[in-house]
PDB file of C-alpha atoms and ligand atoms in Angstrom:
ATOM      1  CA  MET A 110      85.663 112.956-101.342  1.00  0.00           C
ATOM      2  CA  ARG A 111      87.584 108.650-101.702  1.00  0.00           C
ATOM      3  CA  SER A 112      86.435 106.486-103.909  1.00  0.00           C
ATOM      4  CA  LEU A 113      86.698 102.525-103.613  1.00  0.00           C
ATOM      5  CA  ILE A 114      87.620 100.906-107.112  1.00  0.00           C
ATOM      6  CA  ASP A 115      90.131  99.133-107.100  1.00  0.00           C
ATOM      7  CA  ILE A 116      91.607  97.421-104.009  1.00  0.00           C
ATOM      8  CA  LEU A 117      95.301  99.225-104.204  1.00  0.00           C
ATOM      9  CA  ASP A 118      93.452 102.801-104.103  1.00  0.00           C
ATOM     10  CA  LEU A 119      93.603 101.850-100.270  1.00  0.00           C
ATOM     11  CA  SER A 120      96.720 101.555 -97.711  1.00  0.00           C
ATOM     12  CA  LYS A 121      97.616  98.907 -96.364  1.00  0.00           C
ATOM     13  CA  GLU A 122      97.603 100.988 -93.190  1.00  0.00           C
ATOM     14  CA  GLU A 123      93.930 101.907 -94.280  1.00  0.00           C
ATOM     15  CA  ILE A 124      93.093  97.984 -94.519  1.00  0.00           C
ATOM     16  CA  ASP A 125      94.419  97.697 -91.380  1.00  0.00           C
ATOM     17  CA  ASP A 126      92.364 100.707 -90.116  1.00  0.00           C
ATOM     18  CA  LEU A 127      89.060  99.308 -91.897  1.00  0.00           C
ATOM     19  CA  ILE A 128      89.174  95.600 -90.035  1.00  0.00           C
ATOM     20  CA  GLY A 129      90.032  97.312 -86.599  1.00  0.00           C
ATOM     21  CA  THR A 130      87.451  98.872 -86.977  1.00  0.00           C
ATOM     22  CA  ALA A 131      84.976  96.393 -89.138  1.00  0.00           C
ATOM     23  CA  CYS A 132      86.270  94.047 -84.467  1.00  0.00           C
ATOM     24  CA  ASP A 133      85.384  96.651 -83.382  1.00  0.00           C
ATOM     25  CA  ILE A 134      81.292  96.703 -84.710  1.00  0.00           C
ATOM     26  CA  MET A 135      81.238  93.235 -83.638  1.00  0.00           C
ATOM     27  CA  ASP A 136      82.394  93.646 -80.390  1.00  0.00           C
ATOM     28  CA  HIS A 137      80.293  96.690 -80.170  1.00  0.00           C
ATOM     29  CA  PRO A 138      77.440  96.517 -82.285  1.00  0.00           C
ATOM     30  CA  GLU A 139      74.802  99.566 -80.699  1.00  0.00           C
ATOM     31  CA  LYS A 140      77.666 102.481 -80.861  1.00  0.00           C
ATOM     32  CA  TYR A 141      76.994 101.906 -84.126  1.00  0.00           C
ATOM     33  CA  SER A 142      73.262 101.367 -84.804  1.00  0.00           C
ATOM     34  CA  GLU A 143      72.379 105.867 -85.505  1.00  0.00           C
ATOM     35  CA  ILE A 144      75.898 106.437 -86.696  1.00  0.00           C
ATOM     36  CA  CYS A 145      74.867 106.719 -89.716  1.00  0.00           C
ATOM     37  CA  LYS A 146      71.137 108.314 -88.966  1.00  0.00           C
ATOM     38  CA  GLY A 147      69.750 110.237 -92.607  1.00  0.00           C
ATOM     39  CA  LYS A 148      71.874 109.295 -94.465  1.00  0.00           C
ATOM     40  CA  LYS A 149      71.372 106.656 -97.808  1.00  0.00           C
ATOM     41  CA  LEU A 150      72.969 104.422 -99.366  1.00  0.00           C
ATOM     42  CA  ALA A 151      72.265 103.719-103.853  1.00  0.00           C
ATOM     43  CA  THR A 152      72.492  99.916-104.064  1.00  0.00           C
ATOM     44  CA  LEU A 153      73.327 100.105-108.565  1.00  0.00           C
ATOM     45  CA  PHE A 154      73.462  96.552-109.397  1.00  0.00           C
ATOM     46  CA  TYR A 155      73.455  95.874-113.127  1.00  0.00           C
ATOM     47  CA  GLU A 156      74.419  92.395-112.146  1.00  0.00           C
ATOM     48  CA  PRO A 157      73.045  89.657-109.903  1.00  0.00           C
ATOM     49  CA  SER A 158      74.446  89.321-106.292  1.00  0.00           C
ATOM     50  CA  THR A 159      73.019  88.397-103.300  1.00  0.00           C
ATOM     51  CA  ARG A 160      75.731  88.456-100.501  1.00  0.00           C
ATOM     52  CA  THR A 161      77.240  91.626-101.795  1.00  0.00           C
ATOM     53  CA  ARG A 162      73.219  94.620-101.933  1.00  0.00           C
ATOM     54  CA  LEU A 163      71.720  91.791 -99.205  1.00  0.00           C
ATOM     55  CA  SER A 164      75.250  92.990 -97.170  1.00  0.00           C
ATOM     56  CA  PHE A 165      75.991  96.507 -98.234  1.00  0.00           C
ATOM     57  CA  GLU A 166      71.907  97.222 -97.715  1.00  0.00           C
ATOM     58  CA  ALA A 167      72.037  96.048 -94.118  1.00  0.00           C
ATOM     59  CA  ALA A 168      75.810  96.783 -93.632  1.00  0.00           C
ATOM     60  CA  MET A 169      73.744 100.653 -94.197  1.00  0.00           C
ATOM     61  CA  TYR A 170      70.055  99.955 -92.246  1.00  0.00           C
ATOM     62  CA  GLU A 171      73.143  98.380 -88.883  1.00  0.00           C
ATOM     63  CA  LEU A 172      74.619 101.680 -89.172  1.00  0.00           C
ATOM     64  CA  GLY A 173      71.366 103.587 -89.129  1.00  0.00           C
ATOM     65  CA  GLY A 174      70.993 104.700 -91.857  1.00  0.00           C
ATOM     66  CA  ASN A 175      68.663 103.882 -95.765  1.00  0.00           C
ATOM     67  CA  CYS A 176      68.661 102.932 -99.144  1.00  0.00           C
ATOM     68  CA  LEU A 177      66.996 102.295-101.994  1.00  0.00           C
ATOM     69  CA  GLY A 178      68.565 101.518-105.962  1.00  0.00           C
ATOM     70  CA  PHE A 179      68.315  98.741-107.699  1.00  0.00           C
ATOM     71  CA  SER A 180      68.677  95.228-108.381  1.00  0.00           C
ATOM     72  CA  GLU A 181      68.780  94.592-111.990  1.00  0.00           C
ATOM     73  CA  ALA A 182      70.113  96.613-115.407  1.00  0.00           C
ATOM     74  CA  ASN A 183      66.067  96.344-116.440  1.00  0.00           C
ATOM     75  CA  SER A 184      64.771  97.962-113.837  1.00  0.00           C
ATOM     76  CA  SER A 185      66.374 100.799-114.681  1.00  0.00           C
ATOM     77  CA  SER A 186      66.507 103.278-116.471  1.00  0.00           C
ATOM     78  CA  ALA A 187      69.568 101.487-118.607  1.00  0.00           C
ATOM     79  CA  ALA A 188      67.180  99.142-119.934  1.00  0.00           C
ATOM     80  CA  LYS A 189      66.366 102.616-122.052  1.00  0.00           C
ATOM     81  CA  GLY A 190      69.728 103.719-122.701  1.00  0.00           C
ATOM     82  CA  GLU A 191      70.851 106.453-120.109  1.00  0.00           C
ATOM     83  CA  SER A 192      74.911 105.817-119.592  1.00  0.00           C
ATOM     84  CA  VAL A 193      76.314 105.074-116.369  1.00  0.00           C
ATOM     85  CA  SER A 194      77.921 108.450-115.759  1.00  0.00           C
ATOM     86  CA  ASP A 195      74.195 110.177-116.248  1.00  0.00           C
ATOM     87  CA  THR A 196      72.826 107.376-114.095  1.00  0.00           C
ATOM     88  CA  ALA A 197      76.062 108.457-111.825  1.00  0.00           C
ATOM     89  CA  ILE A 198      75.069 111.974-111.969  1.00  0.00           C
ATOM     90  CA  ILE A 199      71.604 111.717-110.503  1.00  0.00           C
ATOM     91  CA  VAL A 200      72.291 108.762-108.157  1.00  0.00           C
ATOM     92  CA  SER A 201      74.070 111.529-106.185  1.00  0.00           C
ATOM     93  CA  ASN A 202      71.317 113.513-105.555  1.00  0.00           C
ATOM     94  CA  TYR A 203      69.456 111.266-103.740  1.00  0.00           C
ATOM     95  CA  ALA A 204      71.643 109.121-102.352  1.00  0.00           C
ATOM     96  CA  ASP A 205      75.524 110.377 -99.856  1.00  0.00           C
ATOM     97  CA  ILE A 206      77.379 106.596-101.304  1.00  0.00           C
ATOM     98  CA  ILE A 207      76.230 104.471-104.053  1.00  0.00           C
ATOM     99  CA  ALA A 208      78.142 100.972-104.528  1.00  0.00           C
ATOM    100  CA  MET A 209      77.380  99.420-107.391  1.00  0.00           C
ATOM    101  CA  ARG A 210      77.793  96.185-110.017  1.00  0.00           C
ATOM    102  CA  HIS A 211      78.201  96.471-113.437  1.00  0.00           C
ATOM    103  CA  PRO A 212      79.006  93.792-116.131  1.00  0.00           C
ATOM    104  CA  LYS A 213      81.722  95.087-117.922  1.00  0.00           C
ATOM    105  CA  GLU A 214      84.997  96.580-116.494  1.00  0.00           C
ATOM    106  CA  GLY A 215      86.101 100.254-115.465  1.00  0.00           C
ATOM    107  CA  ALA A 216      82.297 101.216-115.478  1.00  0.00           C
ATOM    108  CA  PRO A 217      81.884 102.224-111.743  1.00  0.00           C
ATOM    109  CA  LEU A 218      84.984 103.972-112.546  1.00  0.00           C
ATOM    110  CA  VAL A 219      83.939 105.872-115.156  1.00  0.00           C
ATOM    111  CA  ALA A 220      81.062 106.451-112.273  1.00  0.00           C
ATOM    112  CA  SER A 221      83.007 107.844-110.700  1.00  0.00           C
ATOM    113  CA  MET A 222      84.469 110.363-112.245  1.00  0.00           C
ATOM    114  CA  LYS A 223      80.721 112.514-112.743  1.00  0.00           C
ATOM    115  CA  ALA A 224      79.136 111.590-109.236  1.00  0.00           C
ATOM    116  CA  SER A 225      79.446 113.864-106.508  1.00  0.00           C
ATOM    117  CA  VAL A 226      79.819 111.021-103.871  1.00  0.00           C
ATOM    118  CA  PRO A 227      81.401 108.691-103.073  1.00  0.00           C
ATOM    119  CA  ILE A 228      81.058 105.225-105.361  1.00  0.00           C
ATOM    120  CA  ILE A 229      81.712 101.818-104.552  1.00  0.00           C
ATOM    121  CA  ASN A 230      83.138  99.127-106.683  1.00  0.00           C
ATOM    122  CA  ALA A 231      80.603  95.802-106.168  1.00  0.00           C
ATOM    123  CA  GLY A 232      81.916  93.766-108.984  1.00  0.00           C
ATOM    124  CA  ASP A 233      83.080  95.264-112.464  1.00  0.00           C
ATOM    125  CA  GLY A 234      82.804  92.773-114.719  1.00  0.00           C
ATOM    126  CA  GLY A 235      85.660  90.015-114.932  1.00  0.00           C
ATOM    127  CA  HIS A 236      88.035  92.599-114.153  1.00  0.00           C
ATOM    128  CA  ASN A 237      87.762  93.950-109.883  1.00  0.00           C
ATOM    129  CA  HIS A 238      85.771  92.839-106.971  1.00  0.00           C
ATOM    130  CA  PRO A 239      88.025  94.782-103.529  1.00  0.00           C
ATOM    131  CA  THR A 240      84.841  94.697-100.710  1.00  0.00           C
ATOM    132  CA  GLN A 241      84.803  91.071-100.939  1.00  0.00           C
ATOM    133  CA  THR A 242      88.626  91.278-100.490  1.00  0.00           C
ATOM    134  CA  LEU A 243      88.342  93.345 -97.800  1.00  0.00           C
ATOM    135  CA  THR A 244      85.661  91.069 -96.952  1.00  0.00           C
ATOM    136  CA  ASP A 245      88.035  87.582 -97.123  1.00  0.00           C
ATOM    137  CA  LEU A 246      91.351  89.854 -96.022  1.00  0.00           C
ATOM    138  CA  LEU A 247      88.599  90.604 -92.681  1.00  0.00           C
ATOM    139  CA  THR A 248      87.989  86.486 -92.520  1.00  0.00           C
ATOM    140  CA  ILE A 249      92.248  85.706 -93.280  1.00  0.00           C
ATOM    141  CA  TYR A 250      92.648  88.292 -90.371  1.00  0.00           C
ATOM    142  CA  LYS A 251      90.082  86.295 -87.635  1.00  0.00           C
ATOM    143  CA  GLU A 252      91.343  82.953 -89.133  1.00  0.00           C
ATOM    144  CA  CYS A 253      94.143  82.947 -89.397  1.00  0.00           C
ATOM    145  CA  GLY A 254      95.495  85.699 -87.000  1.00  0.00           C
ATOM    146  CA  THR A 255      98.450  87.236 -90.144  1.00  0.00           C
ATOM    147  CA  PHE A 256      98.801  88.366 -93.550  1.00  0.00           C
ATOM    148  CA  ASP A 257     102.438  87.265 -93.996  1.00  0.00           C
ATOM    149  CA  ASN A 258     103.657  84.224 -94.605  1.00  0.00           C
ATOM    150  CA  LEU A 259     101.493  82.514 -95.791  1.00  0.00           C
ATOM    151  CA  THR A 260     101.257  79.961 -98.768  1.00  0.00           C
ATOM    152  CA  VAL A 261      97.409  80.577-101.389  1.00  0.00           C
ATOM    153  CA  GLY A 262      96.051  78.034-103.357  1.00  0.00           C
ATOM    154  CA  LEU A 263      93.858  79.739-105.601  1.00  0.00           C
ATOM    155  CA  CYS A 264      91.614  77.182-107.187  1.00  0.00           C
ATOM    156  CA  GLY A 265      88.697  77.292-110.371  1.00  0.00           C
ATOM    157  CA  ASP A 266      88.399  80.313-112.758  1.00  0.00           C
ATOM    158  CA  LEU A 267      91.488  82.302-112.055  1.00  0.00           C
ATOM    159  CA  LYS A 268      91.297  84.019-115.571  1.00  0.00           C
ATOM    160  CA  PHE A 269      87.595  85.537-115.154  1.00  0.00           C
ATOM    161  CA  GLY A 270      87.066  85.349-111.427  1.00  0.00           C
ATOM    162  CA  ARG A 271      87.176  89.079-110.747  1.00  0.00           C
ATOM    163  CA  THR A 272      87.932  87.943-106.937  1.00  0.00           C
ATOM    164  CA  VAL A 273      90.547  86.051-107.431  1.00  0.00           C
ATOM    165  CA  HIS A 274      93.057  89.373-108.620  1.00  0.00           C
ATOM    166  CA  SER A 275      91.465  91.657-106.723  1.00  0.00           C
ATOM    167  CA  LEU A 276      92.963  89.173-103.822  1.00  0.00           C
ATOM    168  CA  ILE A 277      96.111  88.724-105.304  1.00  0.00           C
ATOM    169  CA  ALA A 278      96.545  92.455-105.400  1.00  0.00           C
ATOM    170  CA  ALA A 279      96.013  92.584-101.608  1.00  0.00           C
ATOM    171  CA  LEU A 280      98.384  89.321-100.166  1.00  0.00           C
ATOM    172  CA  SER A 281     101.300  90.577-102.767  1.00  0.00           C
ATOM    173  CA  ARG A 282     101.513  93.440-100.618  1.00  0.00           C
ATOM    174  CA  TYR A 283     101.907  91.621 -97.232  1.00  0.00           C
ATOM    175  CA  THR A 284     105.706  89.927 -96.321  1.00  0.00           C
ATOM    176  CA  ASN A 285     106.398  86.200 -97.611  1.00  0.00           C
ATOM    177  CA  VAL A 286     103.059  85.446 -99.253  1.00  0.00           C
ATOM    178  CA  LYS A 287     103.278  82.703-101.405  1.00  0.00           C
ATOM    179  CA  PHE A 288     100.716  82.188-104.585  1.00  0.00           C
ATOM    180  CA  ILE A 289      99.557  78.998-105.498  1.00  0.00           C
ATOM    181  CA  LEU A 290      97.837  78.787-109.185  1.00  0.00           C
ATOM    182  CA  ILE A 291      95.436  76.234-109.485  1.00  0.00           C
ATOM    183  CA  SER A 292      93.904  76.096-112.421  1.00  0.00           C
ATOM    184  CA  PRO A 293      92.418  74.658-115.983  1.00  0.00           C
ATOM    185  CA  ASP A 294      95.109  75.443-118.921  1.00  0.00           C
ATOM    186  CA  GLU A 295      91.951  77.206-120.192  1.00  0.00           C
ATOM    187  CA  LEU A 296      91.815  78.978-117.161  1.00  0.00           C
ATOM    188  CA  LYS A 297      94.772  80.952-116.165  1.00  0.00           C
ATOM    189  CA  VAL A 298      95.168  84.271-113.999  1.00  0.00           C
ATOM    190  CA  PRO A 299      95.557  87.202-116.900  1.00  0.00           C
ATOM    191  CA  ASP A 300      99.262  87.879-118.031  1.00  0.00           C
ATOM    192  CA  TYR A 301      97.748  91.878-116.306  1.00  0.00           C
ATOM    193  CA  VAL A 302      97.663  90.548-112.818  1.00  0.00           C
ATOM    194  CA  LYS A 303     101.333  88.408-112.900  1.00  0.00           C
ATOM    195  CA  ASP A 304     102.970  91.512-114.392  1.00  0.00           C
ATOM    196  CA  GLN A 305     101.666  94.102-112.399  1.00  0.00           C
ATOM    197  CA  TYR A 306     101.537  92.718-108.728  1.00  0.00           C
ATOM    198  CA  LEU A 307     103.659  89.811-108.679  1.00  0.00           C
ATOM    199  CA  ASP A 308     106.589  89.503-110.973  1.00  0.00           C
ATOM    200  CA  PRO A 309     107.580  93.225-109.967  1.00  0.00           C
ATOM    201  CA  LYS A 310     108.149  92.335-106.511  1.00  0.00           C
ATOM    202  CA  ASN A 311     108.949  88.654-107.534  1.00  0.00           C
ATOM    203  CA  ILE A 312     106.349  87.167-105.641  1.00  0.00           C
ATOM    204  CA  GLU A 313     106.993  82.704-105.554  1.00  0.00           C
ATOM    205  CA  TYR A 314     103.540  81.551-107.445  1.00  0.00           C
ATOM    206  CA  MET A 315     103.768  77.738-109.299  1.00  0.00           C
ATOM    207  CA  GLU A 316     100.937  77.688-112.043  1.00  0.00           C
ATOM    208  CA  THR A 317      99.457  73.168-111.469  1.00  0.00           C
ATOM    209  CA  GLU A 318      96.218  71.898-112.718  1.00  0.00           C
ATOM    210  CA  ASP A 319      96.451  69.673-109.934  1.00  0.00           C
ATOM    211  CA  LEU A 320      94.581  70.840-106.393  1.00  0.00           C
ATOM    212  CA  GLU A 321      95.922  66.976-104.662  1.00  0.00           C
ATOM    213  CA  SER A 322      99.021  67.465-105.379  1.00  0.00           C
ATOM    214  CA  VAL A 323      99.709  70.761-104.114  1.00  0.00           C
ATOM    215  CA  ILE A 324      96.630  71.314-100.767  1.00  0.00           C
ATOM    216  CA  PRO A 325      98.527  69.466 -98.135  1.00  0.00           C
ATOM    217  CA  GLU A 326     101.400  72.677 -98.368  1.00  0.00           C
ATOM    218  CA  LEU A 327      98.254  75.567 -98.192  1.00  0.00           C
ATOM    219  CA  ASP A 328      97.938  77.547 -95.340  1.00  0.00           C
ATOM    220  CA  ILE A 329      94.486  78.921 -97.401  1.00  0.00           C
ATOM    221  CA  LEU A 330      92.912  77.840 -99.847  1.00  0.00           C
ATOM    222  CA  TYR A 331      90.803  79.829-101.810  1.00  0.00           C
ATOM    223  CA  MET A 332      87.980  77.616-103.975  1.00  0.00           C
ATOM    224  CA  THR A 333      85.854  79.755-106.912  1.00  0.00           C
ATOM    225  CA  ARG A 334      83.660  78.425-109.955  1.00  0.00           C
ATOM    226  CA  VAL A 335      83.299  78.688-112.244  1.00  0.00           C
ATOM    227  CA  GLN A 336      81.974  81.947-114.404  1.00  0.00           C
ATOM    228  CA  ARG A 337      79.149  80.872-116.563  1.00  0.00           C
ATOM    229  CA  GLU A 338      78.109  84.444-118.124  1.00  0.00           C
ATOM    230  CA  ARG A 339      81.533  85.825-119.085  1.00  0.00           C
ATOM    231  CA  PHE A 340      82.413  82.187-121.358  1.00  0.00           C
ATOM    232  CA  PHE A 341      81.661  82.637-124.657  1.00  0.00           C
ATOM    233  CA  ASN A 342      80.619  79.556-125.582  1.00  0.00           C
ATOM    234  CA  GLU A 343      78.234  76.917-123.523  1.00  0.00           C
ATOM    235  CA  ALA A 344      80.349  74.031-125.162  1.00  0.00           C
ATOM    236  CA  ASP A 345      83.781  75.253-123.297  1.00  0.00           C
ATOM    237  CA  TYR A 346      81.882  75.956-119.724  1.00  0.00           C
ATOM    238  CA  ILE A 347      79.636  72.365-119.445  1.00  0.00           C
ATOM    239  CA  ARG A 348      84.042  70.707-120.711  1.00  0.00           C
ATOM    240  CA  LEU A 349      85.660  72.936-117.624  1.00  0.00           C
ATOM    241  CA  LYS A 350      82.316  73.445-115.447  1.00  0.00           C
ATOM    242  CA  ASN A 351      83.200  70.218-113.090  1.00  0.00           C
ATOM    243  CA  ARG A 352      87.382  69.790-113.162  1.00  0.00           C
ATOM    244  CA  TYR A 353      87.892  70.868-109.153  1.00  0.00           C
ATOM    245  CA  ILE A 354      85.531  69.405-106.627  1.00  0.00           C
ATOM    246  CA  LEU A 355      86.757  69.971-103.136  1.00  0.00           C
ATOM    247  CA  THR A 356      85.534  66.449-100.954  1.00  0.00           C
ATOM    248  CA  PRO A 357      85.795  65.304 -97.066  1.00  0.00           C
ATOM    249  CA  GLN A 358      89.018  62.594 -99.867  1.00  0.00           C
ATOM    250  CA  LYS A 359      91.024  66.096-101.352  1.00  0.00           C
ATOM    251  CA  LEU A 360      90.839  67.296 -97.304  1.00  0.00           C
ATOM    252  CA  VAL A 361      92.592  64.881 -96.497  1.00  0.00           C
ATOM    253  CA  THR A 362      95.668  65.715 -97.133  1.00  0.00           C
ATOM    254  CA  ALA A 363      95.606  68.921 -96.298  1.00  0.00           C
ATOM    255  CA  LYS A 364      97.061  70.589 -93.589  1.00  0.00           C
ATOM    256  CA  LYS A 365      94.702  70.606 -90.437  1.00  0.00           C
ATOM    257  CA  THR A 366      94.700  74.364 -89.614  1.00  0.00           C
ATOM    258  CA  MET A 367      94.399  75.173 -93.562  1.00  0.00           C
ATOM    259  CA  LYS A 368      90.953  76.970 -94.045  1.00  0.00           C
ATOM    260  CA  ILE A 369      88.429  77.107 -97.382  1.00  0.00           C
ATOM    261  CA  LEU A 370      86.859  80.360 -98.379  1.00  0.00           C
ATOM    262  CA  HIS A 371      85.553  81.172-101.152  1.00  0.00           C
ATOM    263  CA  PRO A 372      83.602  84.223-102.267  1.00  0.00           C
ATOM    264  CA  LEU A 373      80.472  82.491-102.907  1.00  0.00           C
ATOM    265  CA  PRO A 374      77.833  81.742-104.720  1.00  0.00           C
ATOM    266  CA  ARG A 375      78.701  77.798-104.640  1.00  0.00           C
ATOM    267  CA  VAL A 376      77.929  75.552-107.817  1.00  0.00           C
ATOM    268  CA  ASN A 377      79.635  71.764-107.302  1.00  0.00           C
ATOM    269  CA  GLU A 378      82.794  72.560-106.525  1.00  0.00           C
ATOM    270  CA  ILE A 379      82.927  72.719-102.570  1.00  0.00           C
ATOM    271  CA  SER A 380      80.726  68.880-101.737  1.00  0.00           C
ATOM    272  CA  VAL A 381      78.363  69.608 -99.426  1.00  0.00           C
ATOM    273  CA  SER A 382      79.405  67.384 -97.453  1.00  0.00           C
ATOM    274  CA  VAL A 383      82.119  69.804 -96.640  1.00  0.00           C
ATOM    275  CA  ASP A 384      79.702  71.903 -95.680  1.00  0.00           C
ATOM    276  CA  SER A 385      80.747  70.960 -91.222  1.00  0.00           C
ATOM    277  CA  ASP A 386      84.287  70.154 -91.451  1.00  0.00           C
ATOM    278  CA  PRO A 387      85.643  72.869 -89.316  1.00  0.00           C
ATOM    279  CA  ARG A 388      88.194  74.114 -91.478  1.00  0.00           C
ATOM    280  CA  ALA A 389      85.614  75.311 -93.298  1.00  0.00           C
ATOM    281  CA  VAL A 390      85.273  79.087 -93.720  1.00  0.00           C
ATOM    282  CA  TYR A 391      82.935  80.649 -96.678  1.00  0.00           C
ATOM    283  CA  PHE A 392      80.293  81.077 -94.585  1.00  0.00           C
ATOM    284  CA  ARG A 393      81.290  83.177 -91.640  1.00  0.00           C
ATOM    285  CA  GLN A 394      82.769  84.555 -94.316  1.00  0.00           C
ATOM    286  CA  THR A 395      79.694  85.554 -95.840  1.00  0.00           C
ATOM    287  CA  LEU A 396      79.153  87.215 -92.452  1.00  0.00           C
ATOM    288  CA  TYR A 397      82.187  89.546 -92.203  1.00  0.00           C
ATOM    289  CA  GLY A 398      81.666  91.083 -95.438  1.00  0.00           C
ATOM    290  CA  LYS A 399      78.752  92.382 -93.598  1.00  0.00           C
ATOM    291  CA  PHE A 400      81.264  94.095 -90.697  1.00  0.00           C
ATOM    292  CA  ILE A 401      84.000  95.641 -93.182  1.00  0.00           C
ATOM    293  CA  ARG A 402      81.068  97.269 -95.794  1.00  0.00           C
ATOM    294  CA  MET A 403      79.714  98.381 -92.298  1.00  0.00           C
ATOM    295  CA  ALA A 404      83.545  99.965 -91.462  1.00  0.00           C
ATOM    296  CA  LEU A 405      83.794 100.837 -95.378  1.00  0.00           C
ATOM    297  CA  ILE A 406      80.864 102.816 -95.514  1.00  0.00           C
ATOM    298  CA  LEU A 407      81.900 104.673 -91.710  1.00  0.00           C
ATOM    299  CA  LYS A 408      85.149 105.316 -93.742  1.00  0.00           C
ATOM    300  CA  LEU A 409      83.713 107.206 -96.935  1.00  0.00           C
ATOM    301  CA  LEU A 410      81.123 108.939 -95.979  1.00  0.00           C
ATOM    302  CA  GLU A 411      84.228 110.303 -93.016  1.00  0.00           C
ATOM    303  CA  VAL A 412      81.949 110.150 -89.291  1.00  0.00           C
ATOM    304  CA  GLN A 413      84.643 107.621 -88.366  1.00  0.00           C
TER     305      GLN A 413
HETATM  306  C1  LIG B  94      81.333  86.941-106.927  1.00  0.00           C
HETATM  307  C2  LIG B  94      81.347  87.333-108.174  1.00  0.00           C
HETATM  308  O1  LIG B  94      80.309  88.546-107.993  1.00  0.00           O
HETATM  309  O2  LIG B  94      81.804  88.489-108.885  1.00  0.00           O
HETATM  310  N1  LIG B  94      80.774  86.292-105.525  1.00  0.00           N
HETATM  311  C3  LIG B  94      80.148  87.418-104.412  1.00  0.00           C
HETATM  312  O3  LIG B  94      79.754  89.019-104.854  1.00  0.00           O
HETATM  313  N2  LIG B  94      80.593  86.594-103.850  1.00  0.00           N
HETATM  314  C4  LIG B  94      81.792  85.012-106.441  1.00  0.00           C
HETATM  315  C5  LIG B  94      81.060  84.465-108.164  1.00  0.00           C
HETATM  316  O4  LIG B  94      80.595  86.235-108.653  1.00  0.00           O
HETATM  317  O5  LIG B  94      81.602  83.815-108.906  1.00  0.00           O
END
């Protein structure tokens, strides 16, 4: 039985297979519409979510399965003091697979040690978000056709943005990928991300505060929201929240082929006037998220 806690739990070949399955599902949804009949997915969400939870649930329904779960800690026994380990043991009796989001880093890993069904990390604190990364990888594959030789700009809250950490880990395995890390000094990528994924492989990266000066170099611009809920102090959030706002003017010098991704939700960091730019792929990205989660459910349930 396999869980998905960290994106590197999957080999590059397994990611290729998941992308292949997701593409096949997109082309032939009818082949898959009953494949999980009788199976249940539990979504245990101790933190807010729209895309991740609903795309997991839509994914399971489109595979012919069913869903159960909770969408806030207050409506579960966590409010009475139950541990994630106990919850994982119990929900293993009710569901065949569990997607868990939790504000504490490592909570899905702890759950996976006690659960008797696969656990999927649907976001743990400011740490990791492997299924968003699978979504991002499918988006890059569909929109750019390759993972190699890309210059990837990550912009915004690179400290608390868990999707950024998992995406750097995943992309660091491909050939000649270069990262440009664009953030205020206070929101730089944590050292452990550089120590684990970038430095050992001598991957080229630069850190800058200035989006406009680097935008012409980018093949991908991955925008992120400033993660208000992880700040200790509201004044710092207010000071930093509007540091980057992508506008049509700022895109004038960008490549015509550049793709703009965002895990969403967007707050202010991308002006709505960018939405109609052909380079903006963040809404399509949310649809890719459903298909890659369908592929992941099939893999972890070993029905494919
Ligand atoms: C992200 C998350 O939860 O980390 N959202 C998502 O799952 N698409 C990004 C965010 O909340 O900013």
